[in-house]
mmCIF file of C-alpha atoms and ligand atoms in Angstrom:
data_model
loop_
_atom_site.group_PDB
_atom_site.id
_atom_site.type_symbol
_atom_site.label_atom_id
_atom_site.label_comp_id
_atom_site.label_asym_id
_atom_site.label_seq_id
_atom_site.Cartn_x
_atom_site.Cartn_y
_atom_site.Cartn_z
ATOM 1 C CA UNK A 982 0.044 0.007 0.031
ATOM 2 C CA UNK A 983 1.225 3.406 -0.962
ATOM 3 C CA UNK A 984 1.786 5.545 2.115
ATOM 4 C CA UNK A 985 1.944 9.361 1.693
ATOM 5 C CA UNK A 986 3.445 11.643 4.255
ATOM 6 C CA UNK A 987 1.285 13.089 7.001
ATOM 7 C CA UNK A 988 1.895 14.526 10.379
ATOM 8 C CA UNK A 989 0.356 11.795 12.309
ATOM 9 C CA UNK A 990 2.078 8.876 10.465
ATOM 10 C CA UNK A 991 5.367 10.665 9.778
ATOM 11 C CA UNK A 992 7.657 8.106 11.629
ATOM 12 C CA UNK A 993 6.090 4.929 10.106
ATOM 13 C CA UNK A 994 6.132 6.607 6.582
ATOM 14 C CA UNK A 995 9.841 7.333 6.671
ATOM 15 C CA UNK A 996 10.822 4.041 8.388
ATOM 16 C CA UNK A 997 8.778 1.971 5.927
ATOM 17 C CA UNK A 998 11.293 2.951 3.309
ATOM 18 C CA UNK A 999 14.140 1.023 4.909
ATOM 19 C CA UNK A 1000 14.836 -1.991 2.635
ATOM 20 C CA UNK A 1001 14.191 -5.340 4.288
ATOM 21 C CA UNK A 1002 17.784 -6.472 3.459
ATOM 22 C CA UNK A 1003 19.374 -3.322 5.025
ATOM 23 C CA UNK A 1004 21.896 -3.998 7.739
ATOM 24 C CA UNK A 1005 19.735 -4.750 10.728
ATOM 25 C CA UNK A 1006 21.732 -2.786 13.209
ATOM 26 C CA UNK A 1007 21.717 0.272 10.850
ATOM 27 C CA UNK A 1008 17.920 -0.127 10.343
ATOM 28 C CA UNK A 1009 17.420 -0.325 14.104
ATOM 29 C CA UNK A 1010 19.602 2.792 14.780
ATOM 30 C CA UNK A 1011 18.137 4.897 11.978
ATOM 31 C CA UNK A 1012 14.698 4.062 12.708
ATOM 32 C CA UNK A 1013 15.070 5.028 16.319
ATOM 33 C CA UNK A 1014 16.856 8.259 15.302
ATOM 34 C CA UNK A 1015 13.813 9.170 13.048
ATOM 35 C CA UNK A 1016 11.403 8.405 15.682
ATOM 36 C CA UNK A 1017 13.119 10.656 18.326
ATOM 37 C CA UNK A 1018 13.690 13.410 15.721
ATOM 38 C CA UNK A 1019 10.176 13.506 14.685
ATOM 39 C CA UNK A 1020 8.934 13.464 18.246
ATOM 40 C CA UNK A 1021 11.290 16.416 19.035
ATOM 41 C CA UNK A 1022 9.997 18.549 16.059
ATOM 42 C CA UNK A 1023 6.380 17.714 17.239
ATOM 43 C CA UNK A 1024 7.267 18.276 20.938
ATOM 44 C CA UNK A 1025 8.589 21.985 20.305
ATOM 45 C CA UNK A 1026 6.431 22.634 17.158
ATOM 46 C CA UNK A 1027 9.809 23.656 15.434
ATOM 47 C CA UNK A 1028 9.358 26.605 13.307
ATOM 48 C CA UNK A 1029 10.815 26.797 9.679
ATOM 49 C CA UNK A 1030 13.092 29.659 10.879
ATOM 50 C CA UNK A 1031 14.381 27.542 13.840
ATOM 51 C CA UNK A 1032 15.084 24.649 11.589
ATOM 52 C CA UNK A 1033 17.048 26.938 9.253
ATOM 53 C CA UNK A 1034 19.028 28.136 12.196
ATOM 54 C CA UNK A 1035 19.764 24.563 13.085
ATOM 55 C CA UNK A 1036 20.906 23.728 9.505
ATOM 56 C CA UNK A 1037 23.249 26.812 9.503
ATOM 57 C CA UNK A 1038 24.589 25.813 12.875
ATOM 58 C CA UNK A 1039 25.421 22.267 11.642
ATOM 59 C CA UNK A 1040 26.808 23.696 8.533
ATOM 60 C CA UNK A 1041 29.214 25.995 10.358
ATOM 61 C CA UNK A 1042 30.083 23.062 12.690
ATOM 62 C CA UNK A 1043 31.261 21.100 9.776
ATOM 63 C CA UNK A 1044 32.935 23.994 7.935
ATOM 64 C CA UNK A 1045 35.193 24.848 11.041
ATOM 65 C CA UNK A 1046 36.490 21.271 11.362
ATOM 66 C CA UNK A 1047 40.078 20.692 10.250
ATOM 67 C CA UNK A 1048 42.870 18.335 10.955
ATOM 68 C CA UNK A 1049 43.306 19.982 14.291
ATOM 69 C CA UNK A 1050 39.786 21.162 15.130
ATOM 70 C CA UNK A 1051 37.006 18.778 15.670
ATOM 71 C CA UNK A 1052 33.835 20.860 16.348
ATOM 72 C CA UNK A 1053 31.435 17.805 16.179
ATOM 73 C CA UNK A 1054 33.224 16.233 19.028
ATOM 74 C CA UNK A 1055 32.889 19.471 20.983
ATOM 75 C CA UNK A 1056 29.219 19.516 20.272
ATOM 76 C CA UNK A 1057 28.763 15.825 21.308
ATOM 77 C CA UNK A 1058 30.745 16.761 24.492
ATOM 78 C CA UNK A 1059 28.797 19.760 25.568
ATOM 79 C CA UNK A 1060 25.448 18.194 24.943
ATOM 80 C CA UNK A 1061 26.359 15.236 27.185
ATOM 81 C CA UNK A 1062 26.380 12.808 24.511
ATOM 82 C CA UNK A 1063 30.023 11.719 24.749
ATOM 83 C CA UNK A 1064 29.715 11.057 28.462
ATOM 84 C CA UNK A 1065 26.452 9.050 27.760
ATOM 85 C CA UNK A 1066 28.050 6.927 25.028
ATOM 86 C CA UNK A 1067 30.978 6.323 27.366
ATOM 87 C CA UNK A 1068 28.590 5.280 30.129
ATOM 88 C CA UNK A 1069 26.514 2.815 28.216
ATOM 89 C CA UNK A 1070 29.640 1.091 26.823
ATOM 90 C CA UNK A 1071 31.757 1.085 29.998
ATOM 91 C CA UNK A 1072 29.487 -0.447 32.542
ATOM 92 C CA UNK A 1073 32.387 -1.662 34.783
ATOM 93 C CA UNK A 1074 32.497 -3.635 37.953
ATOM 94 C CA UNK A 1075 32.345 -1.734 41.268
ATOM 95 C CA UNK A 1076 36.005 -1.093 42.317
ATOM 96 C CA UNK A 1077 37.399 -0.487 38.869
ATOM 97 C CA UNK A 1078 38.514 3.091 37.933
ATOM 98 C CA UNK A 1079 35.709 4.998 36.209
ATOM 99 C CA UNK A 1080 36.157 6.236 32.585
ATOM 100 C CA UNK A 1081 35.422 9.769 31.394
ATOM 101 C CA UNK A 1082 35.468 11.824 28.175
ATOM 102 C CA UNK A 1083 38.216 11.286 25.666
ATOM 103 C CA UNK A 1084 38.212 14.771 24.355
ATOM 104 C CA UNK A 1085 39.742 16.019 20.972
ATOM 105 C CA UNK A 1086 43.438 16.486 21.990
ATOM 106 C CA UNK A 1087 44.808 13.038 22.218
ATOM 107 C CA UNK A 1088 47.663 12.485 19.748
ATOM 108 C CA UNK A 1089 49.043 9.217 18.291
ATOM 109 C CA UNK A 1090 52.659 8.663 17.857
ATOM 110 C CA UNK A 1091 54.015 10.173 20.959
ATOM 111 C CA UNK A 1092 57.183 8.602 21.824
ATOM 112 C CA UNK A 1093 57.463 6.251 24.884
ATOM 113 C CA UNK A 1094 59.533 7.767 27.630
ATOM 114 C CA UNK A 1095 61.773 6.419 30.290
ATOM 115 C CA UNK A 1096 59.801 5.984 33.542
ATOM 116 C CA UNK A 1097 60.317 9.064 35.682
ATOM 117 C CA UNK A 1098 60.705 11.556 32.700
ATOM 118 C CA UNK A 1099 59.656 14.959 32.720
ATOM 119 C CA UNK A 1100 56.898 15.710 30.079
ATOM 120 C CA UNK A 1101 56.992 19.420 30.649
ATOM 121 C CA UNK A 1102 59.225 20.096 27.594
ATOM 122 C CA UNK A 1103 58.763 23.972 27.830
ATOM 123 C CA UNK A 1104 59.419 23.851 31.766
ATOM 124 C CA UNK A 1105 56.543 26.395 32.275
ATOM 125 C CA UNK A 1106 54.134 25.755 35.012
ATOM 126 C CA UNK A 1107 54.249 24.349 38.565
ATOM 127 C CA UNK A 1108 56.074 20.973 38.420
ATOM 128 C CA UNK A 1109 54.092 18.108 39.725
ATOM 129 C CA UNK A 1110 55.043 14.527 40.428
ATOM 130 C CA UNK A 1111 52.383 11.976 39.094
ATOM 131 C CA UNK A 1112 52.660 8.513 40.501
ATOM 132 C CA UNK A 1113 50.816 5.404 41.244
ATOM 133 C CA UNK A 1114 50.171 1.827 40.319
ATOM 134 C CA UNK A 1115 48.200 -0.029 37.562
ATOM 135 C CA UNK A 1116 46.599 -2.997 39.329
ATOM 136 C CA UNK A 1117 43.886 -5.628 38.518
ATOM 137 C CA UNK A 1118 40.511 -6.140 40.434
ATOM 138 C CA UNK A 1119 42.357 -8.098 43.109
ATOM 139 C CA UNK A 1120 45.109 -5.366 43.606
ATOM 140 C CA UNK A 1121 47.856 -7.269 41.854
ATOM 141 C CA UNK A 1122 50.258 -5.043 39.826
ATOM 142 C CA UNK A 1123 49.809 -5.178 36.113
ATOM 143 C CA UNK A 1124 53.087 -5.529 34.182
ATOM 144 C CA UNK A 1125 53.602 -3.809 30.760
ATOM 145 C CA UNK A 1126 50.606 -1.557 31.162
ATOM 146 C CA UNK A 1127 50.860 1.310 28.775
ATOM 147 C CA UNK A 1128 50.124 4.711 30.475
ATOM 148 C CA UNK A 1129 49.545 7.418 27.869
ATOM 149 C CA UNK A 1130 49.054 10.879 29.400
ATOM 150 C CA UNK A 1131 48.446 14.393 28.168
ATOM 151 C CA UNK A 1132 47.576 17.770 29.584
ATOM 152 C CA UNK A 1133 47.331 21.489 28.831
ATOM 153 C CA UNK A 1134 50.200 23.774 29.555
ATOM 154 C CA UNK A 1135 50.247 26.446 32.200
ATOM 155 C CA UNK A 1136 48.238 28.790 30.004
ATOM 156 C CA UNK A 1137 45.488 26.293 29.504
ATOM 157 C CA UNK A 1138 46.373 25.275 25.861
ATOM 158 C CA UNK A 1139 47.406 21.814 24.479
ATOM 159 C CA UNK A 1140 50.539 21.716 22.320
ATOM 160 C CA UNK A 1141 48.431 20.944 19.212
ATOM 161 C CA UNK A 1142 46.509 24.222 19.694
ATOM 162 C CA UNK A 1143 49.734 26.109 19.743
ATOM 163 C CA UNK A 1144 52.051 24.483 17.307
ATOM 164 C CA UNK A 1145 54.104 27.693 16.802
ATOM 165 C CA UNK A 1146 54.417 28.390 20.496
ATOM 166 C CA UNK A 1147 54.849 25.034 22.391
ATOM 167 C CA UNK A 1148 57.256 22.139 21.574
ATOM 168 C CA UNK A 1149 55.745 19.203 19.756
ATOM 169 C CA UNK A 1150 54.524 16.708 22.472
ATOM 170 C CA UNK A 1151 54.697 19.225 25.295
ATOM 171 C CA UNK A 1152 52.996 17.769 28.406
ATOM 172 C CA UNK A 1153 52.500 14.287 26.710
ATOM 173 C CA UNK A 1154 54.200 11.056 27.233
ATOM 174 C CA UNK A 1155 53.823 7.253 27.101
ATOM 175 C CA UNK A 1156 55.131 5.113 29.974
ATOM 176 C CA UNK A 1157 55.302 1.313 30.313
ATOM 177 C CA UNK A 1158 54.993 -0.310 33.892
ATOM 178 C CA UNK A 1159 57.314 -2.861 35.048
ATOM 179 C CA UNK A 1160 56.529 -5.934 37.182
ATOM 180 C CA UNK A 1161 55.465 -3.600 40.088
ATOM 181 C CA UNK A 1162 52.773 -2.022 37.996
ATOM 182 C CA UNK A 1163 54.165 1.341 39.154
ATOM 183 C CA UNK A 1164 54.300 4.597 37.012
ATOM 184 C CA UNK A 1165 55.792 7.930 37.851
ATOM 185 C CA UNK A 1166 56.639 11.027 35.830
ATOM 186 C CA UNK A 1167 56.889 14.712 36.240
ATOM 187 C CA UNK A 1168 54.496 17.030 34.500
ATOM 188 C CA UNK A 1169 52.888 20.246 35.653
ATOM 189 C CA UNK A 1170 49.867 20.790 37.864
ATOM 190 C CA UNK A 1171 47.193 21.260 35.095
ATOM 191 C CA UNK A 1172 45.107 24.353 35.057
ATOM 192 C CA UNK A 1173 41.429 24.834 34.148
ATOM 193 C CA UNK A 1174 40.815 25.962 30.580
ATOM 194 C CA UNK A 1175 38.014 26.897 28.193
ATOM 195 C CA UNK A 1176 37.187 24.362 25.541
ATOM 196 C CA UNK A 1177 37.753 26.072 22.196
ATOM 197 C CA UNK A 1178 34.714 28.572 22.194
ATOM 198 C CA UNK A 1179 35.422 30.626 19.140
ATOM 199 C CA UNK A 1180 33.133 28.700 16.863
ATOM 200 C CA UNK A 1181 29.463 27.665 16.733
ATOM 201 C CA UNK A 1182 29.626 25.397 19.887
ATOM 202 C CA UNK A 1183 30.994 28.276 21.759
ATOM 203 C CA UNK A 1184 28.301 30.560 20.520
ATOM 204 C CA UNK A 1185 25.587 28.053 21.423
ATOM 205 C CA UNK A 1186 27.040 27.818 24.990
ATOM 206 C CA UNK A 1187 26.949 31.601 25.212
ATOM 207 C CA UNK A 1188 23.396 31.865 24.099
ATOM 208 C CA UNK A 1189 22.460 29.317 26.664
ATOM 209 C CA UNK A 1190 24.219 31.182 29.473
ATOM 210 C CA UNK A 1191 26.735 28.235 29.923
ATOM 211 C CA UNK A 1192 30.534 28.922 30.499
ATOM 212 C CA UNK A 1193 33.085 26.859 28.393
ATOM 213 C CA UNK A 1194 35.425 25.935 31.111
ATOM 214 C CA UNK A 1195 36.771 22.480 32.182
ATOM 215 C CA UNK A 1196 38.280 21.868 35.622
ATOM 216 C CA UNK A 1197 41.950 21.177 35.796
ATOM 217 C CA UNK A 1198 42.694 17.589 34.809
ATOM 218 C CA UNK A 1199 45.433 15.131 33.612
ATOM 219 C CA UNK A 1200 44.328 12.785 30.866
ATOM 220 C CA UNK A 1201 45.170 9.105 31.162
ATOM 221 C CA UNK A 1202 44.786 6.297 28.608
ATOM 222 C CA UNK A 1203 45.771 3.118 30.411
ATOM 223 C CA UNK A 1204 45.849 -0.301 28.443
ATOM 224 C CA UNK A 1205 47.257 -3.662 29.078
ATOM 225 C CA UNK A 1206 46.765 -7.073 27.136
ATOM 226 C CA UNK A 1207 43.865 -8.932 28.627
ATOM 227 C CA UNK A 1208 42.498 -5.832 30.479
ATOM 228 C CA UNK A 1209 39.647 -3.247 29.666
ATOM 229 C CA UNK A 1210 41.097 -0.157 28.080
ATOM 230 C CA UNK A 1211 40.666 2.886 30.376
ATOM 231 C CA UNK A 1212 40.258 6.339 29.124
ATOM 232 C CA UNK A 1213 40.055 8.752 32.102
ATOM 233 C CA UNK A 1214 41.348 11.886 33.852
ATOM 234 C CA UNK A 1215 42.406 12.753 37.252
ATOM 235 C CA UNK A 1216 41.046 16.073 38.417
ATOM 236 C CA UNK A 1217 42.664 18.593 40.677
ATOM 237 C CA UNK A 1218 40.629 18.761 44.077
ATOM 238 C CA UNK A 1219 39.327 22.226 44.892
ATOM 239 C CA UNK A 1220 39.014 23.416 41.284
ATOM 240 C CA UNK A 1221 36.114 25.898 41.100
ATOM 241 C CA UNK A 1222 34.768 24.151 37.841
ATOM 242 C CA UNK A 1223 34.512 20.641 39.236
ATOM 243 C CA UNK A 1224 30.664 20.929 39.561
ATOM 244 C CA UNK A 1225 30.089 22.756 36.185
ATOM 245 C CA UNK A 1226 32.428 21.100 33.827
ATOM 246 C CA UNK A 1227 31.449 22.278 30.286
ATOM 247 C CA UNK A 1228 31.588 18.530 29.107
ATOM 248 C CA UNK A 1229 30.263 16.845 32.204
ATOM 249 C CA UNK A 1230 33.299 14.616 32.662
ATOM 250 C CA UNK A 1231 33.918 14.824 36.482
ATOM 251 C CA UNK A 1232 33.275 11.709 38.528
ATOM 252 C CA UNK A 1233 33.835 11.897 42.331
ATOM 253 C CA UNK A 1234 36.398 8.967 42.436
ATOM 254 C CA UNK A 1235 38.581 10.886 39.920
ATOM 255 C CA UNK A 1236 39.055 13.963 42.099
ATOM 256 C CA UNK A 1237 42.613 13.989 43.559
ATOM 257 C CA UNK A 1238 44.270 15.817 46.273
ATOM 258 C CA UNK A 1239 47.287 17.447 44.802
ATOM 259 C CA UNK A 1240 49.796 17.507 47.784
ATOM 260 C CA UNK A 1241 51.921 20.544 48.304
ATOM 261 C CA UNK A 1242 55.596 19.383 48.649
ATOM 262 C CA UNK A 1243 58.407 21.108 50.417
ATOM 263 C CA UNK A 1244 59.450 23.909 48.097
ATOM 264 C CA UNK A 1245 62.678 24.587 49.967
ATOM 265 C CA UNK A 1246 63.950 21.313 48.359
ATOM 266 C CA UNK A 1247 64.737 21.029 44.567
ATOM 267 C CA UNK A 1248 62.116 18.935 42.635
ATOM 268 C CA UNK A 1249 58.407 19.187 42.070
ATOM 269 C CA UNK A 1250 56.090 21.388 43.994
ATOM 270 C CA UNK A 1251 53.157 19.118 43.881
ATOM 271 C CA UNK A 1252 52.438 15.391 44.051
ATOM 272 C CA UNK A 1253 49.358 13.740 42.715
ATOM 273 C CA UNK A 1254 49.094 9.939 43.704
ATOM 274 C CA UNK A 1255 46.460 7.677 41.863
ATOM 275 C CA UNK A 1256 46.175 3.984 41.204
ATOM 276 C CA UNK A 1257 44.279 2.630 38.197
ATOM 277 C CA UNK A 1258 42.252 -0.453 38.645
ATOM 278 C CA UNK A 1259 41.502 -2.370 35.444
ATOM 279 C CA UNK A 1260 38.952 -5.208 35.019
ATOM 280 C CA UNK A 1261 39.568 -8.032 32.661
ATOM 281 C CA UNK A 1262 38.543 -7.398 29.114
ATOM 282 C CA UNK A 1263 36.445 -10.659 28.995
HETATM 283 C C1 BEZ B 1576 39.763 17.766 26.906
HETATM 284 O O1 BEZ B 1576 39.628 17.442 28.077
HETATM 285 O O2 BEZ B 1576 40.759 17.851 26.467
HETATM 286 C C2 BEZ B 1576 38.414 18.126 26.212
HETATM 287 C C3 BEZ B 1576 37.338 17.428 26.337
HETATM 288 C C4 BEZ B 1576 36.274 17.782 25.644
HETATM 289 C C5 BEZ B 1576 36.127 18.955 24.857
HETATM 290 C C6 BEZ B 1576 37.346 19.605 24.780
HETATM 291 C C7 BEZ B 1576 38.535 19.304 25.367
HETATM 292 FE FE1 FE B 1577 41.674 18.140 28.608
#
């Protein structure tokens, strides 16, 4: 039977076009997306002008993307979608370290550094010792865990945002644990920073009366054969943006007291100790 479009039957009319031999998962995802999109349009009685603004917004979001700028990830992040996708895909056992948002500033190809190295290549910022252990659910050390870390510099920018100012791989490093599962390296105490807010996503936040700041954090990607890969941060306790992170990444177990060290001695001014607990991958 031919089905013409009507407001009442809009969802069924569109979804009836999906071919019976379409990939079943694709059909499921797209049918659900159509159902929710149509419900949204009906819920707010979306005007033609508003839909035009939305199309312009998405157009600008695509146009500002480049090799070093991913505005769609920012959009996903500020809408809470990145954290929700993370949540539904990383339902982990109690006692394991929680995951959080990946963000757009991870870089592949960073050199593996000797344990204990200083990742602050420009030497700017308050030196901080990061240390701890990678362990399994029973507290046993995990050997050969790869600890991939990255943070902003003292001005709140990642190296890839300032290729003409910061050395390549500034505040980044990859470390491999030994038999004791321990990691340690020197970096800087991270500072809070605004996510890139000079594009359409920043404008949207501004119109909504939302600030673009993230609380200070160090990124960690911890992986080991046979264990669930962990993408997470440690957050600096006391940061004023912990309760209003622009991308909703904060989880209470990830907030760490950065301990002030004796500044009359040479060496780092701060110490951040944190253990990562990985569940098995099966
Ligand atoms: C980050 O933490 O690097 C980040 C996360 C989401 C959006 C922008 C930056
Ligand atoms: Fe970050």
